[in-house]
Coordinates of C-alpha atoms in Angstrom, one line a residue:
M153 CA 128.4 152.3 140.6
G154 CA 131.4 153.0 142.7
L155 CA 131.3 152.3 146.6
M156 CA 130.5 156.0 147.6
V157 CA 127.9 156.2 145.1
V158 CA 126.3 153.0 146.4
R159 CA 126.4 154.1 149.9
R160 CA 124.9 157.8 149.0
A161 CA 122.0 156.0 147.0
L162 CA 121.5 153.6 149.9
G163 CA 121.2 156.7 152.4
R164 CA 118.8 158.7 150.2
A165 CA 116.3 155.7 150.3
L166 CA 116.6 155.0 153.9
C167 CA 115.1 157.0 156.9
R168 CA 117.4 159.8 158.4
G169 CA 115.4 160.3 161.6
G170 CA 115.0 157.8 164.7
M171 CA 113.6 154.2 164.0
G172 CA 113.2 153.0 167.3
L173 CA 115.6 150.2 166.8
R174 CA 119.0 149.8 168.1
I175 CA 122.1 147.7 167.0
G176 CA 125.3 146.6 168.5
F177 CA 128.0 144.7 167.2
S178 CA 131.3 143.1 168.7
R179 CA 134.0 141.1 167.1
V180 CA 136.1 138.6 169.3
D181 CA 139.1 136.7 168.3
I182 CA 138.7 132.9 168.7
T183 CA 142.1 131.7 167.0
P184 CA 143.3 128.6 168.8
K185 CA 146.8 128.1 169.5
I186 CA 149.0 126.2 166.9
G187 CA 149.0 122.6 167.5
V188 CA 145.3 122.2 168.2
E189 CA 143.5 119.6 166.1
L190 CA 141.6 120.6 163.3
C191 CA 138.4 119.0 162.0
G192 CA 137.1 117.3 158.6
Y193 CA 138.3 115.9 155.8
G194 CA 138.4 112.1 157.1
Y195 CA 138.7 109.8 160.1
Y196 CA 141.5 109.7 162.7
L197 CA 143.8 111.8 160.6
Q198 CA 145.4 113.7 163.9
R199 CA 145.5 116.7 161.7
Q200 CA 147.2 119.1 164.0
S201 CA 147.4 122.8 162.8
G202 CA 150.9 124.1 162.0
A203 CA 149.9 127.5 160.9
I204 CA 147.6 130.4 161.0
L205 CA 146.4 131.4 157.6
D206 CA 144.1 133.8 159.0
P207 CA 142.3 134.4 162.5
L208 CA 139.0 133.0 163.6
Y209 CA 136.5 135.2 164.8
V210 CA 133.1 135.1 166.6
R211 CA 131.0 138.2 165.3
A212 CA 127.8 139.3 167.6
V213 CA 124.8 141.4 166.2
A214 CA 122.4 142.7 169.0
L215 CA 119.1 144.4 168.0
R216 CA 116.8 145.9 170.4
D217 CA 113.5 147.6 170.3
N218 CA 111.0 148.9 173.0
L219 CA 109.7 145.4 173.2
R220 CA 112.2 142.8 172.4
T221 CA 116.0 142.1 172.2
L222 CA 117.5 139.7 169.6
L223 CA 121.0 138.4 169.3
V224 CA 122.8 136.8 166.2
V225 CA 126.3 135.3 166.9
N226 CA 128.3 133.9 164.2
C227 CA 131.4 131.7 164.7
D228 CA 134.1 130.8 162.4
L229 CA 134.0 127.3 163.4
I230 CA 132.9 123.8 162.3
G231 CA 130.0 123.8 164.7
L232 CA 128.9 123.8 168.3
T233 CA 127.5 121.1 170.6
S234 CA 124.3 121.1 172.7
T235 CA 126.3 121.6 175.7
M236 CA 128.1 124.5 174.7
I237 CA 124.9 126.1 173.4
D238 CA 123.0 125.4 176.5
N239 CA 126.0 126.9 178.7
I240 CA 126.2 130.0 176.3
K241 CA 122.5 130.8 176.2
G242 CA 121.9 130.1 179.8
A243 CA 124.7 132.6 180.7
W244 CA 123.0 135.1 178.6
Q245 CA 119.7 134.5 180.1
E246 CA 121.1 134.7 183.7
K247 CA 123.1 138.0 182.8
Y248 CA 120.7 140.0 180.5
G249 CA 117.5 138.1 180.7
L250 CA 117.7 137.0 177.2
Q251 CA 115.4 133.9 176.3
A252 CA 117.0 130.9 174.2
E253 CA 114.3 131.7 171.5
D254 CA 116.1 135.4 170.7
A255 CA 119.5 134.1 170.8
L256 CA 120.7 132.5 167.5
L257 CA 124.2 131.0 167.4
L258 CA 125.5 130.0 164.0
S259 CA 128.8 128.4 162.5
I260 CA 130.2 128.8 159.0
H261 CA 131.2 125.1 159.0
T262 CA 134.8 125.7 158.0
H263 CA 137.1 122.4 157.9
S264 CA 140.1 124.5 158.6
G265 CA 139.2 125.2 162.1
P266 CA 139.5 123.4 165.6
A267 CA 137.5 120.5 166.5
T268 CA 134.6 121.6 168.6
G269 CA 132.0 119.1 168.2
V270 CA 130.8 115.5 168.2
L271 CA 132.3 114.1 165.1
R272 CA 133.6 110.8 165.5
G273 CA 137.1 110.4 164.3
C274 CA 137.1 113.8 162.6
G275 CA 139.3 115.5 165.3
E276 CA 139.5 115.8 169.1
P277 CA 138.3 118.5 170.9
D278 CA 140.8 120.2 173.2
A279 CA 138.8 120.8 176.4
D280 CA 140.9 123.7 177.6
Y281 CA 140.3 125.5 174.2
V282 CA 136.5 124.6 174.2
D283 CA 136.1 126.2 177.8
Y284 CA 138.0 129.3 176.5
L285 CA 136.1 129.6 173.4
T286 CA 132.4 128.9 175.4
Q287 CA 133.6 132.2 177.5
R288 CA 134.4 134.3 174.4
I289 CA 131.2 133.6 172.9
I290 CA 129.5 134.7 176.1
D291 CA 131.5 137.8 176.2
A292 CA 131.0 138.4 172.5
G293 CA 127.3 138.5 173.0
G294 CA 127.6 140.7 176.0
E295 CA 129.6 143.3 174.4
A296 CA 127.3 143.6 171.4
L297 CA 124.4 143.9 173.9
G298 CA 126.4 146.7 175.8
H299 CA 127.3 149.0 172.8
L300 CA 123.9 149.9 171.0
V301 CA 123.5 152.5 168.9
E302 CA 120.6 153.9 166.7
V303 CA 120.0 152.2 163.4
T304 CA 119.1 154.9 161.0
G305 CA 118.2 152.7 158.0
L306 CA 117.6 149.2 157.2
S307 CA 117.1 147.5 153.9
S308 CA 117.6 144.0 152.4
F309 CA 119.1 143.0 148.9
N310 CA 119.1 139.9 146.8
G311 CA 122.0 139.4 144.2
S312 CA 123.7 136.5 142.6
V313 CA 127.1 134.7 141.8
D314 CA 127.9 132.0 139.5
D315 CA 130.6 129.4 139.2
I316 CA 131.3 129.3 142.9
A317 CA 128.8 126.6 144.1
W318 CA 128.3 123.0 142.7
N319 CA 125.8 120.3 143.9
R320 CA 128.3 117.6 145.0
V321 CA 125.4 114.8 145.5
F322 CA 123.2 115.5 142.6
D323 CA 125.9 117.0 140.3
G324 CA 124.3 118.8 137.3
A325 CA 120.8 117.4 138.1
G326 CA 120.9 118.8 141.7
P327 CA 119.8 122.4 142.5
V328 CA 122.1 125.3 143.4
D329 CA 121.1 128.4 145.3
R330 CA 123.3 131.0 143.7
G331 CA 121.5 133.7 145.6
V332 CA 123.5 136.3 147.7
Y333 CA 121.1 137.6 150.3
G334 CA 121.5 140.2 153.1
L335 CA 120.7 142.8 155.3
V336 CA 122.3 146.3 155.6
F337 CA 121.8 148.2 158.9
H338 CA 122.7 152.0 158.9
R339 CA 124.3 152.9 162.3
E340 CA 124.3 156.3 163.7
G341 CA 127.9 157.6 163.9
L342 CA 129.5 154.2 162.5
V343 CA 129.7 152.5 159.0
P344 CA 126.9 150.3 158.0
L345 CA 126.7 146.6 158.9
V346 CA 126.0 144.2 156.5
L347 CA 124.9 140.6 157.0
V348 CA 125.9 138.5 153.8
N349 CA 124.3 135.2 153.2
Y350 CA 125.5 132.5 150.6
A351 CA 125.4 128.8 150.7
C352 CA 128.5 126.7 149.9
H353 CA 130.8 124.4 152.0
P354 CA 134.0 126.2 153.3
V355 CA 136.2 123.2 152.0
T356 CA 138.1 125.1 149.4
L357 CA 141.6 124.6 150.9
G358 CA 141.0 121.0 151.2
R359 CA 143.4 118.8 153.9
N360 CA 146.1 121.1 155.0
D361 CA 147.4 122.1 158.4
A362 CA 146.7 125.8 158.4
I363 CA 143.9 127.6 160.5
S364 CA 141.6 129.4 158.3
A365 CA 137.9 130.7 158.0
D366 CA 138.1 129.6 154.3
Y367 CA 136.3 131.8 151.9
P368 CA 133.9 133.3 154.4
G369 CA 136.5 135.2 156.1
R370 CA 137.6 136.6 152.7
V371 CA 134.1 137.8 152.1
V372 CA 134.2 139.8 155.3
K373 CA 137.5 141.1 154.5
S374 CA 136.5 142.2 151.0
M375 CA 133.7 143.9 152.6
G376 CA 135.6 145.7 155.2
E377 CA 137.9 147.0 152.2
A378 CA 134.8 148.6 150.6
G379 CA 133.9 150.4 153.8
Y380 CA 131.5 148.0 155.6
E381 CA 131.4 146.1 158.7
A382 CA 130.1 142.7 157.8
V383 CA 129.1 139.1 159.1
F384 CA 129.1 136.1 156.6
L385 CA 126.2 133.8 157.3
N386 CA 126.3 130.4 155.7
G387 CA 123.1 129.0 154.2
F388 CA 121.7 125.4 153.6
C389 CA 125.1 123.9 151.8
G390 CA 124.8 120.4 153.0
D391 CA 124.9 119.2 149.3
I392 CA 127.0 122.2 148.2
D393 CA 130.8 122.2 147.8
P394 CA 133.2 124.8 145.9
E395 CA 132.9 124.2 142.0
L396 CA 136.7 123.6 141.8
N397 CA 136.0 120.4 143.9
R398 CA 134.1 119.0 140.7
K399 CA 137.5 118.6 138.9
S400 CA 140.4 118.4 141.6
W401 CA 139.0 118.2 145.1
G402 CA 140.7 120.2 147.8
S403 CA 142.9 122.1 145.4
G404 CA 142.0 125.5 146.4
T405 CA 144.7 128.0 147.6
E406 CA 144.7 131.3 149.3
A407 CA 144.2 132.9 146.0
T408 CA 141.1 130.8 145.5
I409 CA 139.3 131.9 148.8
D410 CA 140.4 135.6 148.0
D411 CA 138.5 135.1 144.4
Y412 CA 135.5 133.7 146.1
G413 CA 135.4 136.3 148.7
N414 CA 136.0 139.1 146.4
R415 CA 133.3 137.9 144.0
I416 CA 130.5 137.2 146.8
A417 CA 131.3 140.5 148.2
A418 CA 131.1 142.3 144.6
A419 CA 127.8 140.5 144.2
S420 CA 126.6 142.0 147.5
L421 CA 127.6 145.4 146.7
K422 CA 126.1 145.3 143.2
A423 CA 122.7 144.0 144.6
M424 CA 122.9 146.7 147.5
E425 CA 122.4 149.3 144.6
S426 CA 118.7 148.5 144.4
A427 CA 118.3 147.3 148.0
H428 CA 114.6 147.1 149.3
S429 CA 114.2 149.7 152.3
F430 CA 112.3 148.4 155.3
I431 CA 109.3 150.5 157.0
D432 CA 108.3 147.8 159.3
L433 CA 110.9 147.2 161.9
T434 CA 109.2 144.6 164.2
L435 CA 111.5 142.3 166.2
D436 CA 110.1 138.9 166.9
A437 CA 111.3 135.1 167.3
F438 CA 110.2 131.8 168.2
Q439 CA 111.6 128.1 168.4
L440 CA 109.9 125.0 166.9
A441 CA 110.7 121.7 168.3
V442 CA 110.1 119.0 165.5
R443 CA 110.1 115.3 166.2
L444 CA 111.7 113.5 163.2
P445 CA 111.3 109.8 162.2
L446 CA 114.4 107.7 162.5
Q447 CA 115.3 104.3 160.8
P448 CA 115.7 101.5 163.3
L449 CA 119.1 99.8 163.9
N450 CA 117.8 96.2 163.9
E451 CA 119.8 92.9 164.1
A452 CA 120.1 92.6 160.3
R453 CA 121.5 96.2 160.0
I454 CA 123.8 95.6 162.8
R455 CA 125.2 92.4 161.2
E456 CA 125.5 94.2 157.8
E457 CA 127.6 97.0 159.3
R458 CA 129.9 94.7 161.3
Q459 CA 130.4 92.7 158.1
A460 CA 131.4 95.9 156.3
A461 CA 133.9 97.0 159.0
A462 CA 135.4 93.5 159.1
E463 CA 136.0 93.5 155.3
A464 CA 137.4 97.0 155.3
K465 CA 139.4 96.6 158.4
E466 CA 142.9 95.7 156.5
A467 CA 142.3 98.4 153.7
Q468 CA 140.7 101.1 155.8
P469 CA 141.2 100.5 159.3
A470 CA 140.0 104.2 160.2
Y471 CA 136.9 103.7 158.4
A472 CA 136.3 100.2 160.2
R473 CA 137.0 101.8 163.6
V474 CA 134.4 104.4 162.9
V475 CA 131.6 101.7 162.0
E476 CA 132.4 99.6 165.0
E477 CA 132.3 102.6 167.6
W478 CA 129.1 103.6 166.0
V479 CA 127.3 100.6 166.3
E480 CA 128.4 100.0 169.8
A481 CA 127.1 103.6 170.7
M482 CA 123.9 103.1 168.7
E483 CA 123.4 99.8 170.7
R484 CA 123.9 101.3 174.2
Q485 CA 121.3 104.2 173.4
A486 CA 117.7 103.4 174.4
P487 CA 115.3 102.8 171.5
S488 CA 113.7 105.6 170.1
G489 CA 111.9 106.2 166.8
T490 CA 112.3 109.7 166.6
E491 CA 114.7 112.6 167.6
T492 CA 113.9 116.2 168.1
A493 CA 115.1 119.0 165.8
I494 CA 115.0 122.7 167.0
V495 CA 114.3 125.2 164.5
Q496 CA 114.9 128.8 165.3
V497 CA 113.2 131.7 163.4
L498 CA 114.0 135.6 163.7
R499 CA 111.9 138.2 162.4
V500 CA 113.6 141.5 161.7
G501 CA 111.4 143.7 159.8
Q502 CA 110.3 142.0 156.7
A503 CA 113.1 139.5 156.7
L504 CA 112.9 136.2 158.3
L505 CA 116.2 134.4 159.6
I506 CA 115.5 130.7 159.6
G507 CA 118.0 128.4 161.4
F508 CA 118.1 124.6 160.8
P509 CA 120.3 122.6 163.1
G510 CA 122.5 120.9 160.7
E511 CA 124.0 120.6 157.2
T512 CA 121.0 121.0 155.2
F513 CA 120.3 120.3 151.6
T514 CA 119.7 123.1 149.3
Q515 CA 116.3 122.2 148.1
L516 CA 114.9 122.4 151.5
G517 CA 115.8 126.2 151.8
L518 CA 114.3 127.0 148.2
T519 CA 111.0 125.0 149.3
I520 CA 110.9 127.4 152.2
K521 CA 111.8 130.5 150.1
E522 CA 109.2 129.7 147.5
A523 CA 106.5 129.4 150.1
L524 CA 107.0 132.7 151.7
P525 CA 107.0 135.3 148.8
G526 CA 106.1 138.1 151.0
W527 CA 109.2 137.7 153.2
R528 CA 112.9 138.4 152.6
V529 CA 113.9 134.9 153.7
V530 CA 117.6 134.1 154.7
T531 CA 117.9 130.6 155.4
L532 CA 120.8 129.3 157.8
G533 CA 122.4 125.9 158.2
N534 CA 124.6 124.8 161.2
A535 CA 122.3 126.6 163.5
N536 CA 122.8 126.2 167.5
A537 CA 123.9 122.7 168.2
V538 CA 124.8 121.1 165.1
M539 CA 123.4 117.7 165.0
R540 CA 123.6 116.0 161.7
Y541 CA 123.0 116.4 158.0
I542 CA 119.6 117.3 157.0
P543 CA 119.2 115.8 153.4
V544 CA 116.2 115.4 150.8
A545 CA 114.5 112.0 150.7
A546 CA 116.6 110.8 147.5
D547 CA 119.8 110.9 149.4
I548 CA 118.4 108.9 152.2
R549 CA 116.7 106.3 149.9
E550 CA 120.2 105.9 148.1
K551 CA 122.2 105.7 151.5
G552 CA 124.3 108.6 150.3
Y553 CA 127.2 109.8 152.6
A554 CA 124.8 112.7 154.2
G555 CA 121.8 110.6 154.4
Y556 CA 123.7 107.3 155.9
G557 CA 127.4 107.3 156.1
S558 CA 127.6 110.7 157.9
C559 CA 125.4 109.4 160.8
R560 CA 128.5 107.5 161.9
I561 CA 130.5 110.5 162.7
Y562 CA 127.5 112.4 164.2
D563 CA 126.4 109.5 166.3
R564 CA 123.0 109.3 164.9
L565 CA 120.6 107.0 163.4
P566 CA 119.8 107.7 159.9
L567 CA 116.5 109.7 159.2
Q568 CA 113.7 108.2 157.5
A569 CA 113.1 109.1 153.7
G570 CA 111.1 112.6 153.7
A571 CA 112.2 113.8 157.2
G572 CA 113.9 116.6 155.8
E573 CA 111.0 117.6 153.7
Y574 CA 108.9 117.3 156.8
L575 CA 111.0 119.6 158.9
S576 CA 110.6 122.2 155.8
K577 CA 106.9 121.8 155.8
V578 CA 106.3 122.1 159.5
T579 CA 108.5 125.3 159.4
I580 CA 106.5 126.9 156.8
A581 CA 103.3 126.3 158.3
A582 CA 104.5 127.8 161.8
I583 CA 105.8 130.9 160.0
Q584 CA 102.7 131.4 158.2
E585 CA 100.5 130.7 161.4
R586 CA 102.6 133.3 163.2
F587 CA 103.4 136.0 160.5
G588 CA 101.6 135.2 157.3
S589 CA 102.9 134.2 154.2

């Protein structure tokens, strides 16, 4: 079915009259200057940007009915810190009366963007850029809230795409969510706005010096060429890499991200042909604070870590430095057996947008979807302040990179095995209590 046929079919299926729901959208450029240090792909690389492959944006979607206002803001960044989140949400509350639980901030987690968070050894944030970025995100939210139009139709879709995502942790034995999920908002006087959700690490381009949103930027571009305004929302991709990394890590090119973007967009357009129209357009939101159990850093563990660092110092000095700095940082912290993770849930009609604060493993999202069959569930990783990987128990027991090694760059103690499953379980129970299953 061609583009115009898809849009006519959707239009026939959706309500033409007023629905009591309004929507606003903004897109603000946040591309840093060349020379800023990029984030990811190794320790203390001093990976300064030397080119701009494509610009980076913050995209904001505001939704308002007679009772509530929600804001979803997505950034072409690796992640945001808790300080940035507090400042941004605080500004929105002061200016617009928007509560923290009603504003969801997301990052696509590109590794070809500026350093913006607490990731030891993986790029030094530029203080001036962080200040500039914070204000740009605040402005994007305000612009979306200030330009609302009527929603004349709302629907959800569920498609799939093969040969892009690969479970890098468990390989063939691990789950992969090939689903392409989304929401379509028909807007009075404007082209439809589409939220596209897919789960895969944006690490296609590998260790390069070009600023890029990786494949998520090309999804948005392809949807735009098809006549839609779009926002790409990354899913639970903590254990998911592009398929090409299985054979040749980081070997992707601009042609590769174009291919991925075009295929994810094509899967979205095909699924939109049979989109599910919403009648109930209720807006709601809540936050859930969950205490997760941590592994202790006892004297035996400290000796083990320092011994490993000493043995690696000559051959891998950057790794040894990361280990030493992490141990020192953990020793300075007040002893605590838990840490708090904030889960955020937005309800848009029959859809639930569920944000976890980190690089979350696929199975945790699949578990949530299976437990909520009556809802159109969209699971979103790297939500608000990106605090850590949130792996499954097996990776923690095996002391994998996500379950153990990454704690050194996130400045965290490892979670106890089962913490991720517990977070999903508590989230499911809270949703069922508030909304039903």
